[in-house]
Amino acid sequence: MSDTKQNPGAEPLESFETSFPSSHKVFVEVEHGPWILRVPKRRIHLSGDESALDVYDTTGPQGIDVTKGVPPLRKEWIAARESGGGSNVSQMHYARRGEITPEMTFVAEREGVSPEFVREEIASGRAVMPCNINHPESEPMIIGRKFLVKINSNIGNSAVSSTIQEEVDKLHWSVRWGADTVMDLSTGDNIHETREHIIRNSAVPIGTVPLYQCLEKVNGRAEDLTIDLFLETLEEQAKQGVDYFTIHAGVLLRYVPMTADRLTGIVSRGGSIMAKWCLAHHKENFLYTEFERICELMKRYDVAFSLGDGLRPGSIKDANDEAQLAELKTLGELTEIAWKHDVQVMIEGPGHVPLHKIKENVDLQREWTHDAPFYTLGPLVTDIAPGYDHITSAIGAAIIGGHGTAMLCYVTPKEHLGLPNRDDVKTGVITYKIAAHAADLAKGHKGAQDWDDALSKARFEFRWEDQFNLCLDPPTAREYHDATLPADGAKVAHFCSMCGPNFCSMKITEDVRKYAKEKGLETAEAIQAGMQSKKDEFRDTGGKFYQPTNS
Amino acid sequence: MSDTKQNPGAEPLESFETSFPSSHKVFVEVEHGPWILRVPKRRIHLSGDESALDVYDTTGPQGIDVTKGVPPLRKEWIAARESGGGSNVSQMHYARRGEITPEMTFVAEREGVSPEFVREEIASGRAVMPCNINHPESEPMIIGRKFLVKINSNIGNSAVSSTIQEEVDKLHWSVRWGADTVMDLSTGDNIHETREHIIRNSAVPIGTVPLYQCLEKVNGRAEDLTIDLFLETLEEQAKQGVDYFTIHAGVLLRYVPMTADRLTGIVSRGGSIMAKWCLAHHKENFLYTEFERICELMKRYDVAFSLGDGLRPGSIKDANDEAQLAELKTLGELTEIAWKHDVQVMIEGPGHVPLHKIKENVDLQREWTHDAPFYTLGPLVTDIAPGYDHITSAIGAAIIGGHGTAMLCYVTPKEHLGLPNRDDVKTGVITYKIAAHAADLAKGHKGAQDWDDALSKARFEFRWEDQFNLCLDPPTAREYHDATLPADGAKVAHFCSMCGPNFCSMKITEDVRKYAKEKGLETAEAIQAGMQSKKDEFRDTGGKFYQPTNS
């Protein structure tokens, strides 16, 4: 591996145009009250008479000065609401009052549904729109089982390596390839400053695990953590504009011993910190006992809960065990409390789960946490492939997404082994876009099938350039093609590199179809009636499979 | 991409020891009649007192002179049977006579079941053991829903590129990483010679699509194909030792028009060739009408049928359509005919199928083809990710494997774009081992869980070297780890690179567990009773999460 890849901050990111040739950003304008909302899409232009394809776009404003950050898209919307003077500014609060916010109208256009439908889903708690009032730069997006499946990428420095510039680059790189939200999991020095840079430059919601910063403040002594310190840290981060907090309030004292006989104990960092606190004090988790105080804070900024699964399984062996399920039930109890305050909630899920136990996770999550959006890490369906855990987990992610999980937290090839570099981030995001899109197809989401059909049609018609441009990762597809057939002529050739000209099944099929249509032979009966007499005529043309067009 | 990777024949393959550090091949000796069968396994040695883990091994004899080929393991077994003078030498024939062959005993040891169980599965048609009497070099293996899920890799030159040496290297590289069978899909020059080199050097069954060579013989004019030419080609390949033939006998004349309105028509090469033949002659597919003549030939060599799905869908849109399902029904009819001759059969399946339509494929295949083993290509669960189709298809492969599909045909990252190089072959094989193993876990196959548990235990106990050695791809795991923490000291450190020393959840959990055990606090009740009095004691130790061991 080259040094430049290990130190990606040294190289500028490739441009939007390099990543997506023949694409450009378009903005659909939607009126909402006094405002014109400009909803971004990526338009993929195709050759000839083919219609362009518009796809969901997470890339955010381009060409922005990192020291200045992206424009505050929502600033006026938020200000207009604040003039109302309410102490609860959550989207759920407005939704439950019957109010359709500009944010709801915005996501309605993005998702191809009505604003009223968005409002209902948020009011019911089945969907979440993470949008802190102090993060006006964010382009509204929604997370819920009735919407497109979303993906999250994790970035963040640790004590061991990486710089702020690298983290902002990872943010931009994540959203370039399709990350819908980004979690800043920094744990080392400069935690506040790193986060500030990330939020000011992010057009997607940012999540954090505030416990990590709290622990820095007490020099790593878990037993010194207090609710006051925790609330102070939440306030600090909420003021910066963090859109959702992972909070491990379901790790109860009585659940900790349930993990003692596990193969891999407690693998969640937050979970193990809170477990240690509980044992040291022999008290109940203060995040649980003081949960309503946390709710009071969250609603003043509209920060959403991502209720953490601190007792998630860390191995196939531990999947769906007593500790995991006990915590899940508690998360359901906490969900009801948060909803009482009109605070938005999603529920985090595992982790490591074999294929046959995945659906049970979704079924129990829906039942016990009242259909709050589920947000899962993978799950990995086997433990034996470190180095390929983006794949082991994408298998589980696609399946759990197909069952209705609303957001999938990505895993990179470096999971369990080291910190992801820029290439790993891209691989993780693309892999999770695959899982999310596969789930969208299975759920029959409007528009998802169109993308597949456009690409398959381009493939069948030998429109190579269109095929590349329609890919999730156009540069890689082109590079792979060119590795075998680099000549420009090959991109218009009526055969592909796998089979050579005499064996191209698509060319043969095209001939079959054309022949059948010319002769009006579109049904089996017609063939029976008409083919025999035409046989000799066909043979007289030479009957060759392939008449080269460019030789 | 470097030139050497595009021309892998130029570089020798890395050694078995480089691929699998701390592994060596062991042979379990099993008596069968006058013979001692030596069944290969790969033994992964672990550190300290940990037991070694034996895993299924496909790598075959090492250090063999390619010009001489691997030793003919089954030569005496076959000769002893031939002295019986039977005209049907298929394993199914013996199984149905109640005879347990050495091959059956061999796979019983490999799979951890009884020889009688193997015999029953083969006799019933639920499992297939491809082992041509002219391929005595093969180590017997079995394909069936009650056994470990198998994977196939495709190699083969085309008119466009690649050499014989490259193809033999791809064979060795495929089995190194776990391919259970290999298909030689060569279509260009030297087709006979390439195949000869592959078979003589292969300890795994080799499959082919004989139609490709037939078409070479008629200079690409499909309408000149005849059953006699086809049988002559089958005989040529059967004499060389091909273990299974893909035969597209289910592409019936009346099914061809069902594809006219498809988004992507007929994408199978064999399927489109036969469709063209049918239309040109206005006759029924000769592979169907003369199927019994083919069976007569197959049983004289014990070549297994892999009944091809010539009308498989080439896009998500076309999945599970009329043409695909019509052909599947016909494959069931042909299965019954083959079984009448005691010829072994497996059924090929798609292709491109969205998540929610995968199970239907397995359900209909089981019902209509009488539980013959299912052998699927992927399926890809979306069309929008060329360059990542190993992943899009591994998602479908894991799911369909979990539902009982017996063998999964790999897909490489170059699928739809170009010819795979050596790296692509490895990536494809490893990705499919993940899918197959995930399915084995879901099916509860004996031994599958042990591997995951061994790796997870090593991870939890910070035995980094063991963790690498237990991976499907040890060198890649080690490289990824070393990219972040290259010092040797890091491999014995009690923290991993993701979190840094103060945040290691595994270390914390270890402490929690140790503490709980020391104090006898293994239940929630015990904690309630005992913790309070111990709290101060714990705090007095400093209560730090982490006491560095190597700083």
PDB file of C-alpha atoms in Angstrom, chain A residues 1 6 158 160 187 212 215-216 219-223 253-254 256-257 260 262-269 272-273 276 279-282 315-317 352 355-356 381-388 391-392 394-395 398-399 413-414 416-419 430-431 434 437-439 441-442 449 451-453 455-457 459-460 464 467-468 470-473 476-477 479-481 483-485 497-500 503 505-506 508-509 511-513 517 522-524 527-528 531-532 535 538-539 542-545, chain B residues 1 6 158 160 187 212 215-216 219-223 253-254 256-257 260-269 272-273 276 279-282 315-317 352 355-356 381-388 391-392 394-395 398-399 413-414 416-419 430-431 434 437-439 441-442 449 451-453 455-457 459-460 464 467-468 470-473 476-477 479-481 483-485 497-500 503 505-506 508-509 511-513 522-524 527-528 531-532 535 538-539 542-545:
ATOM      1  CA  MET A   1       0.000   0.000   0.000  1.00  0.00           C
ATOM      2  CA  GLN A   6      -2.105   5.911   4.163  1.00  0.00           C
ATOM      3  CA  SER A 158      -8.464   8.540  17.623  1.00  0.00           C
ATOM      4  CA  VAL A 160      -3.529   6.791  17.602  1.00  0.00           C
ATOM      5  CA  THR A 187     -11.793  10.222  20.742  1.00  0.00           C
ATOM      6  CA  TYR A 212     -16.394   9.633  24.386  1.00  0.00           C
ATOM      7  CA  LEU A 215     -14.552  10.336  29.284  1.00  0.00           C
ATOM      8  CA  GLU A 216     -11.799  12.605  27.963  1.00  0.00           C
ATOM      9  CA  ASN A 219      -9.171  11.545  32.087  1.00  0.00           C
ATOM     10  CA  GLY A 220     -10.516   8.121  31.289  1.00  0.00           C
ATOM     11  CA  ARG A 221     -11.879   7.379  34.777  1.00  0.00           C
ATOM     12  CA  ALA A 222     -15.351   6.023  34.084  1.00  0.00           C
ATOM     13  CA  GLU A 223     -16.353   6.103  37.725  1.00  0.00           C
ATOM     14  CA  LEU A 253     -26.850  -2.724  36.163  1.00  0.00           C
ATOM     15  CA  ARG A 254     -28.781  -5.960  36.258  1.00  0.00           C
ATOM     16  CA  VAL A 256     -24.199  -6.536  33.027  1.00  0.00           C
ATOM     17  CA  PRO A 257     -23.751 -10.007  34.539  1.00  0.00           C
ATOM     18  CA  ALA A 260     -20.147 -12.594  31.804  1.00  0.00           C
ATOM     19  CA  ARG A 262     -20.488 -14.481  26.531  1.00  0.00           C
ATOM     20  CA  LEU A 263     -17.810 -15.437  24.064  1.00  0.00           C
ATOM     21  CA  THR A 264     -17.023 -11.773  23.472  1.00  0.00           C
ATOM     22  CA  GLY A 265     -18.470  -9.917  26.460  1.00  0.00           C
ATOM     23  CA  ILE A 266     -19.345  -6.283  25.856  1.00  0.00           C
ATOM     24  CA  VAL A 267     -17.836  -4.930  22.633  1.00  0.00           C
ATOM     25  CA  SER A 268     -19.544  -1.559  22.462  1.00  0.00           C
ATOM     26  CA  ARG A 269     -17.235   1.124  23.789  1.00  0.00           C
ATOM     27  CA  SER A 272     -18.529  -1.140  28.405  1.00  0.00           C
ATOM     28  CA  ILE A 273     -17.902   2.311  29.873  1.00  0.00           C
ATOM     29  CA  LYS A 276     -17.960  -0.227  34.394  1.00  0.00           C
ATOM     30  CA  LEU A 279     -20.314  -1.777  38.755  1.00  0.00           C
ATOM     31  CA  ALA A 280     -18.011   0.800  40.321  1.00  0.00           C
ATOM     32  CA  HIS A 281     -20.891   2.675  41.931  1.00  0.00           C
ATOM     33  CA  HIS A 282     -23.257  -0.209  42.327  1.00  0.00           C
ATOM     34  CA  SER A 315     -19.663 -12.384  17.670  1.00  0.00           C
ATOM     35  CA  ILE A 316     -21.971 -14.775  15.868  1.00  0.00           C
ATOM     36  CA  LYS A 317     -22.057 -16.899  19.001  1.00  0.00           C
ATOM     37  CA  HIS A 352     -22.836  -9.821  14.491  1.00  0.00           C
ATOM     38  CA  LEU A 355     -28.457 -15.155   8.576  1.00  0.00           C
ATOM     39  CA  HIS A 356     -31.214 -17.096  10.275  1.00  0.00           C
ATOM     40  CA  VAL A 381     -23.082 -12.726   9.090  1.00  0.00           C
ATOM     41  CA  THR A 382     -19.788 -14.435   9.899  1.00  0.00           C
ATOM     42  CA  ASP A 383     -16.706 -13.668  11.980  1.00  0.00           C
ATOM     43  CA  ILE A 384     -14.106 -15.455   9.852  1.00  0.00           C
ATOM     44  CA  ALA A 385     -13.316 -12.802   7.267  1.00  0.00           C
ATOM     45  CA  PRO A 386     -11.492  -9.804   8.766  1.00  0.00           C
ATOM     46  CA  GLY A 387     -10.324  -7.694   5.830  1.00  0.00           C
ATOM     47  CA  TYR A 388     -13.674  -8.332   4.109  1.00  0.00           C
ATOM     48  CA  ILE A 391     -18.871  -7.698   2.623  1.00  0.00           C
ATOM     49  CA  THR A 392     -19.763  -9.955   5.568  1.00  0.00           C
ATOM     50  CA  ALA A 394     -23.324  -5.878   3.692  1.00  0.00           C
ATOM     51  CA  ILE A 395     -24.943  -9.290   3.391  1.00  0.00           C
ATOM     52  CA  ALA A 398     -29.172  -5.893   2.798  1.00  0.00           C
ATOM     53  CA  ILE A 399     -31.287  -8.519   4.515  1.00  0.00           C
ATOM     54  CA  PRO A 413     -12.587  -3.393   4.954  1.00  0.00           C
ATOM     55  CA  LYS A 414     -10.423  -2.308   7.891  1.00  0.00           C
ATOM     56  CA  HIS A 416     -11.519  -5.077  13.432  1.00  0.00           C
ATOM     57  CA  LEU A 417      -8.041  -4.447  12.015  1.00  0.00           C
ATOM     58  CA  GLY A 418      -7.282  -0.748  11.803  1.00  0.00           C
ATOM     59  CA  LEU A 419      -8.427   2.719  10.883  1.00  0.00           C
ATOM     60  CA  ILE A 430     -20.371   2.020  -2.012  1.00  0.00           C
ATOM     61  CA  THR A 431     -20.826  -1.402  -0.448  1.00  0.00           C
ATOM     62  CA  ILE A 434     -25.507  -1.612  -2.669  1.00  0.00           C
ATOM     63  CA  HIS A 437     -30.485  -0.110  -2.788  1.00  0.00           C
ATOM     64  CA  ALA A 438     -31.055  -3.867  -2.788  1.00  0.00           C
ATOM     65  CA  ALA A 439     -33.366  -3.340   0.169  1.00  0.00           C
ATOM     66  CA  LEU A 441     -35.803  -2.806  -4.559  1.00  0.00           C
ATOM     67  CA  ALA A 442     -37.148  -5.486  -2.248  1.00  0.00           C
ATOM     68  CA  GLN A 449     -36.222  -0.097 -10.009  1.00  0.00           C
ATOM     69  CA  TRP A 451     -32.111   2.901 -11.878  1.00  0.00           C
ATOM     70  CA  ASP A 452     -31.545  -0.825 -12.370  1.00  0.00           C
ATOM     71  CA  ASP A 453     -33.612  -0.807 -15.528  1.00  0.00           C
ATOM     72  CA  LEU A 455     -28.376   0.413 -16.384  1.00  0.00           C
ATOM     73  CA  SER A 456     -29.513  -2.975 -17.659  1.00  0.00           C
ATOM     74  CA  LYS A 457     -30.985  -1.397 -20.773  1.00  0.00           C
ATOM     75  CA  ARG A 459     -25.831  -2.869 -20.980  1.00  0.00           C
ATOM     76  CA  PHE A 460     -28.117  -4.739 -23.312  1.00  0.00           C
ATOM     77  CA  TRP A 464     -20.870   1.350 -22.609  1.00  0.00           C
ATOM     78  CA  GLN A 467     -23.395   1.923 -18.438  1.00  0.00           C
ATOM     79  CA  PHE A 468     -20.344   3.424 -16.744  1.00  0.00           C
ATOM     80  CA  LEU A 470     -25.045   4.855 -14.376  1.00  0.00           C
ATOM     81  CA  CYS A 471     -22.815   2.872 -12.013  1.00  0.00           C
ATOM     82  CA  LEU A 472     -22.565   3.643  -8.316  1.00  0.00           C
ATOM     83  CA  ASP A 473     -18.835   4.059  -8.999  1.00  0.00           C
ATOM     84  CA  THR A 476     -13.910   2.037 -11.152  1.00  0.00           C
ATOM     85  CA  ALA A 477     -16.234   0.456 -13.713  1.00  0.00           C
ATOM     86  CA  GLU A 479     -11.015   1.305 -15.164  1.00  0.00           C
ATOM     87  CA  TYR A 480     -11.989  -2.365 -14.979  1.00  0.00           C
ATOM     88  CA  HIS A 481     -13.320  -2.312 -18.500  1.00  0.00           C
ATOM     89  CA  ALA A 483      -7.946  -3.002 -18.188  1.00  0.00           C
ATOM     90  CA  THR A 484      -9.087  -5.645 -20.670  1.00  0.00           C
ATOM     91  CA  LEU A 485     -10.103  -3.608 -23.706  1.00  0.00           C
ATOM     92  CA  SER A 497     -14.765  -8.323 -23.329  1.00  0.00           C
ATOM     93  CA  MET A 498     -15.898 -11.500 -21.609  1.00  0.00           C
ATOM     94  CA  CYS A 499     -16.967 -13.485 -24.621  1.00  0.00           C
ATOM     95  CA  GLY A 500     -15.392 -12.076 -27.745  1.00  0.00           C
ATOM     96  CA  PHE A 503     -20.035 -15.501 -28.496  1.00  0.00           C
ATOM     97  CA  SER A 505     -25.147 -13.600 -26.057  1.00  0.00           C
ATOM     98  CA  MET A 506     -26.549 -10.114 -26.017  1.00  0.00           C
ATOM     99  CA  ILE A 508     -27.408 -13.022 -30.448  1.00  0.00           C
ATOM    100  CA  THR A 509     -30.470 -12.138 -28.434  1.00  0.00           C
ATOM    101  CA  ASP A 511     -30.717 -10.726 -33.506  1.00  0.00           C
ATOM    102  CA  VAL A 512     -33.320 -13.200 -32.246  1.00  0.00           C
ATOM    103  CA  ARG A 513     -35.586 -10.438 -31.104  1.00  0.00           C
ATOM    104  CA  LYS A 517     -40.314  -8.928 -34.601  1.00  0.00           C
ATOM    105  CA  GLU A 522     -44.076 -12.748 -31.140  1.00  0.00           C
ATOM    106  CA  THR A 523     -45.863 -15.764 -29.784  1.00  0.00           C
ATOM    107  CA  ALA A 524     -45.211 -19.464 -29.729  1.00  0.00           C
ATOM    108  CA  ILE A 527     -43.614 -19.464 -34.595  1.00  0.00           C
ATOM    109  CA  GLN A 528     -45.339 -22.773 -35.087  1.00  0.00           C
ATOM    110  CA  MET A 531     -41.227 -20.292 -39.018  1.00  0.00           C
ATOM    111  CA  GLN A 532     -40.896 -23.321 -41.216  1.00  0.00           C
ATOM    112  CA  LYS A 535     -36.250 -21.015 -42.429  1.00  0.00           C
ATOM    113  CA  PHE A 538     -32.876 -16.973 -42.886  1.00  0.00           C
ATOM    114  CA  ARG A 539     -30.259 -19.507 -43.873  1.00  0.00           C
ATOM    115  CA  GLY A 542     -25.651 -16.566 -44.155  1.00  0.00           C
ATOM    116  CA  GLY A 543     -27.105 -17.037 -40.723  1.00  0.00           C
ATOM    117  CA  LYS A 544     -23.924 -15.863 -39.067  1.00  0.00           C
ATOM    118  CA  PHE A 545     -24.215 -14.889 -35.452  1.00  0.00           C
TER     119      PHE A 545
ATOM    120  CA  MET B   1      -3.346  -1.140 -12.035  1.00  0.00           C
ATOM    121  CA  GLN B   6      -2.825  -7.664 -15.749  1.00  0.00           C
ATOM    122  CA  SER B 158     -11.406 -16.258 -24.634  1.00  0.00           C
ATOM    123  CA  VAL B 160      -9.612 -11.778 -26.697  1.00  0.00           C
ATOM    124  CA  THR B 187     -13.795 -20.280 -26.004  1.00  0.00           C
ATOM    125  CA  TYR B 212     -18.637 -23.534 -26.710  1.00  0.00           C
ATOM    126  CA  LEU B 215     -19.488 -23.830 -31.919  1.00  0.00           C
ATOM    127  CA  GLU B 216     -15.773 -23.457 -32.587  1.00  0.00           C
ATOM    128  CA  ASN B 219     -16.942 -21.771 -37.154  1.00  0.00           C
ATOM    129  CA  GLY B 220     -19.543 -19.980 -35.136  1.00  0.00           C
ATOM    130  CA  ARG B 221     -22.543 -21.003 -37.290  1.00  0.00           C
ATOM    131  CA  ALA B 222     -25.097 -22.127 -34.729  1.00  0.00           C
ATOM    132  CA  GLU B 223     -27.421 -23.553 -37.341  1.00  0.00           C
ATOM    133  CA  LEU B 253     -38.525 -23.546 -29.134  1.00  0.00           C
ATOM    134  CA  ARG B 254     -41.796 -22.418 -27.600  1.00  0.00           C
ATOM    135  CA  VAL B 256     -37.912 -18.414 -27.003  1.00  0.00           C
ATOM    136  CA  PRO B 257     -40.639 -15.863 -27.825  1.00  0.00           C
ATOM    137  CA  ALA B 260     -38.848 -11.067 -26.733  1.00  0.00           C
ATOM    138  CA  ASP B 261     -40.290  -8.467 -24.385  1.00  0.00           C
ATOM    139  CA  ARG B 262     -37.682  -8.868 -21.717  1.00  0.00           C
ATOM    140  CA  LEU B 263     -35.527  -5.936 -20.757  1.00  0.00           C
ATOM    141  CA  THR B 264     -32.405  -8.012 -21.372  1.00  0.00           C
ATOM    142  CA  GLY B 265     -33.523 -10.910 -23.568  1.00  0.00           C
ATOM    143  CA  ILE B 266     -31.393 -14.029 -23.363  1.00  0.00           C
ATOM    144  CA  VAL B 267     -28.060 -13.411 -21.634  1.00  0.00           C
ATOM    145  CA  SER B 268     -26.792 -16.957 -21.312  1.00  0.00           C
ATOM    146  CA  ARG B 269     -24.358 -17.684 -24.100  1.00  0.00           C
ATOM    147  CA  SER B 272     -28.832 -17.791 -26.931  1.00  0.00           C
ATOM    148  CA  ILE B 273     -26.943 -20.213 -29.175  1.00  0.00           C
ATOM    149  CA  LYS B 276     -30.835 -19.268 -32.462  1.00  0.00           C
ATOM    150  CA  LEU B 279     -35.374 -20.525 -34.715  1.00  0.00           C
ATOM    151  CA  ALA B 280     -33.104 -21.228 -37.679  1.00  0.00           C
ATOM    152  CA  HIS B 281     -34.374 -24.789 -37.999  1.00  0.00           C
ATOM    153  CA  HIS B 282     -37.813 -24.281 -36.605  1.00  0.00           C
ATOM    154  CA  SER B 315     -31.491  -8.107 -15.022  1.00  0.00           C
ATOM    155  CA  ILE B 316     -33.515  -7.493 -11.888  1.00  0.00           C
ATOM    156  CA  LYS B 317     -36.475  -6.602 -14.083  1.00  0.00           C
ATOM    157  CA  HIS B 352     -30.152 -11.426 -11.289  1.00  0.00           C
ATOM    158  CA  LEU B 355     -33.985  -9.952  -2.450  1.00  0.00           C
ATOM    159  CA  HIS B 356     -37.679 -10.633  -2.155  1.00  0.00           C
ATOM    160  CA  VAL B 381     -29.513  -8.370  -6.003  1.00  0.00           C
ATOM    161  CA  THR B 382     -29.092  -5.144  -7.969  1.00  0.00           C
ATOM    162  CA  ASP B 383     -27.809  -4.130 -11.398  1.00  0.00           C
ATOM    163  CA  ILE B 384     -26.397  -0.707 -10.500  1.00  0.00           C
ATOM    164  CA  ALA B 385     -22.955  -1.632  -9.217  1.00  0.00           C
ATOM    165  CA  PRO B 386     -20.689  -2.960 -11.985  1.00  0.00           C
ATOM    166  CA  GLY B 387     -17.213  -3.167 -10.487  1.00  0.00           C
ATOM    167  CA  TYR B 388     -18.731  -4.518  -7.259  1.00  0.00           C
ATOM    168  CA  ILE B 391     -20.638  -8.047  -3.577  1.00  0.00           C
ATOM    169  CA  THR B 392     -24.054  -7.563  -5.195  1.00  0.00           C
ATOM    170  CA  ALA B 394     -22.587 -12.489  -2.664  1.00  0.00           C
ATOM    171  CA  ILE B 395     -25.592 -10.961  -0.938  1.00  0.00           C
ATOM    172  CA  ALA B 398     -25.575 -16.085   0.961  1.00  0.00           C
ATOM    173  CA  ILE B 399     -29.355 -15.856   1.064  1.00  0.00           C
ATOM    174  CA  PRO B 413     -15.318  -7.625  -9.488  1.00  0.00           C
ATOM    175  CA  LYS B 414     -14.793  -7.611 -13.277  1.00  0.00           C
ATOM    176  CA  HIS B 416     -19.937  -7.388 -16.873  1.00  0.00           C
ATOM    177  CA  LEU B 417     -16.789  -5.320 -17.496  1.00  0.00           C
ATOM    178  CA  GLY B 418     -13.842  -7.496 -18.432  1.00  0.00           C
ATOM    179  CA  LEU B 419     -11.834 -10.614 -17.774  1.00  0.00           C
ATOM    180  CA  ILE B 430     -12.965 -15.257  -0.850  1.00  0.00           C
ATOM    181  CA  THR B 431     -16.219 -13.350  -1.263  1.00  0.00           C
ATOM    182  CA  ILE B 434     -17.998 -15.769   2.958  1.00  0.00           C
ATOM    183  CA  HIS B 437     -19.885 -20.064   5.187  1.00  0.00           C
ATOM    184  CA  ALA B 438     -22.643 -17.677   6.214  1.00  0.00           C
ATOM    185  CA  ALA B 439     -25.106 -20.153   4.738  1.00  0.00           C
ATOM    186  CA  LEU B 441     -23.872 -21.168   9.833  1.00  0.00           C
ATOM    187  CA  ALA B 442     -27.522 -20.519   9.059  1.00  0.00           C
ATOM    188  CA  GLN B 449     -19.712 -22.340  14.136  1.00  0.00           C
ATOM    189  CA  TRP B 451     -14.452 -21.529  13.106  1.00  0.00           C
ATOM    190  CA  ASP B 452     -16.285 -18.318  13.996  1.00  0.00           C
ATOM    191  CA  ASP B 453     -15.935 -19.042  17.678  1.00  0.00           C
ATOM    192  CA  LEU B 455     -11.666 -16.392  15.596  1.00  0.00           C
ATOM    193  CA  SER B 456     -13.900 -14.364  17.899  1.00  0.00           C
ATOM    194  CA  LYS B 457     -12.224 -15.852  20.946  1.00  0.00           C
ATOM    195  CA  ARG B 459     -10.053 -11.408  18.892  1.00  0.00           C
ATOM    196  CA  PHE B 460     -11.461 -11.031  22.360  1.00  0.00           C
ATOM    197  CA  TRP B 464      -3.635 -10.982  17.007  1.00  0.00           C
ATOM    198  CA  GLN B 467      -6.779 -13.860  14.584  1.00  0.00           C
ATOM    199  CA  PHE B 468      -4.847 -13.331  11.358  1.00  0.00           C
ATOM    200  CA  LEU B 470      -7.824 -17.902  11.367  1.00  0.00           C
ATOM    201  CA  CYS B 471      -8.968 -15.479   8.660  1.00  0.00           C
ATOM    202  CA  LEU B 472     -10.121 -16.610   5.247  1.00  0.00           C
ATOM    203  CA  ASP B 473      -7.333 -14.381   3.923  1.00  0.00           C
ATOM    204  CA  THR B 476      -4.704  -9.271   3.744  1.00  0.00           C
ATOM    205  CA  ALA B 477      -5.832  -9.086   7.372  1.00  0.00           C
ATOM    206  CA  GLU B 479      -1.519  -6.056   5.879  1.00  0.00           C
ATOM    207  CA  TYR B 480      -4.560  -4.027   6.936  1.00  0.00           C
ATOM    208  CA  HIS B 481      -3.582  -4.221  10.562  1.00  0.00           C
ATOM    209  CA  ALA B 483      -1.026  -0.286   7.816  1.00  0.00           C
ATOM    210  CA  THR B 484      -2.204   1.412  11.006  1.00  0.00           C
ATOM    211  CA  LEU B 485      -0.010  -0.130  13.683  1.00  0.00           C
ATOM    212  CA  SER B 497      -5.970   0.218  16.575  1.00  0.00           C
ATOM    213  CA  MET B 498      -9.534   1.489  16.332  1.00  0.00           C
ATOM    214  CA  CYS B 499      -9.929   2.873  19.823  1.00  0.00           C
ATOM    215  CA  GLY B 500      -6.590   3.482  21.402  1.00  0.00           C
ATOM    216  CA  PHE B 503     -11.126   3.166  24.980  1.00  0.00           C
ATOM    217  CA  SER B 505     -14.092  -2.026  24.999  1.00  0.00           C
ATOM    218  CA  MET B 506     -12.674  -5.505  24.957  1.00  0.00           C
ATOM    219  CA  ILE B 508     -12.879  -3.048  29.713  1.00  0.00           C
ATOM    220  CA  THR B 509     -15.089  -6.069  29.328  1.00  0.00           C
ATOM    221  CA  ASP B 511     -11.815  -6.243  33.442  1.00  0.00           C
ATOM    222  CA  VAL B 512     -15.547  -6.355  34.172  1.00  0.00           C
ATOM    223  CA  ARG B 513     -15.628 -10.083  33.744  1.00  0.00           C
ATOM    224  CA  GLU B 522     -22.069 -13.820  38.460  1.00  0.00           C
ATOM    225  CA  THR B 523     -25.729 -13.011  38.787  1.00  0.00           C
ATOM    226  CA  ALA B 524     -27.741  -9.859  39.135  1.00  0.00           C
ATOM    227  CA  ILE B 527     -24.415  -7.856  42.442  1.00  0.00           C
ATOM    228  CA  GLN B 528     -27.313  -6.413  44.354  1.00  0.00           C
ATOM    229  CA  MET B 531     -21.375  -4.801  45.161  1.00  0.00           C
ATOM    230  CA  GLN B 532     -22.023  -1.921  47.461  1.00  0.00           C
ATOM    231  CA  LYS B 535     -17.239  -0.388  45.741  1.00  0.00           C
ATOM    232  CA  PHE B 538     -12.458  -1.089  43.669  1.00  0.00           C
ATOM    233  CA  ARG B 539     -12.078   2.648  43.726  1.00  0.00           C
ATOM    234  CA  GLY B 542      -7.345   3.496  41.137  1.00  0.00           C
ATOM    235  CA  GLY B 543     -10.228   2.231  39.066  1.00  0.00           C
ATOM    236  CA  LYS B 544      -8.427   3.035  35.860  1.00  0.00           C
ATOM    237  CA  PHE B 545      -9.754   1.337  32.793  1.00  0.00           C
TER     238      PHE B 545
END
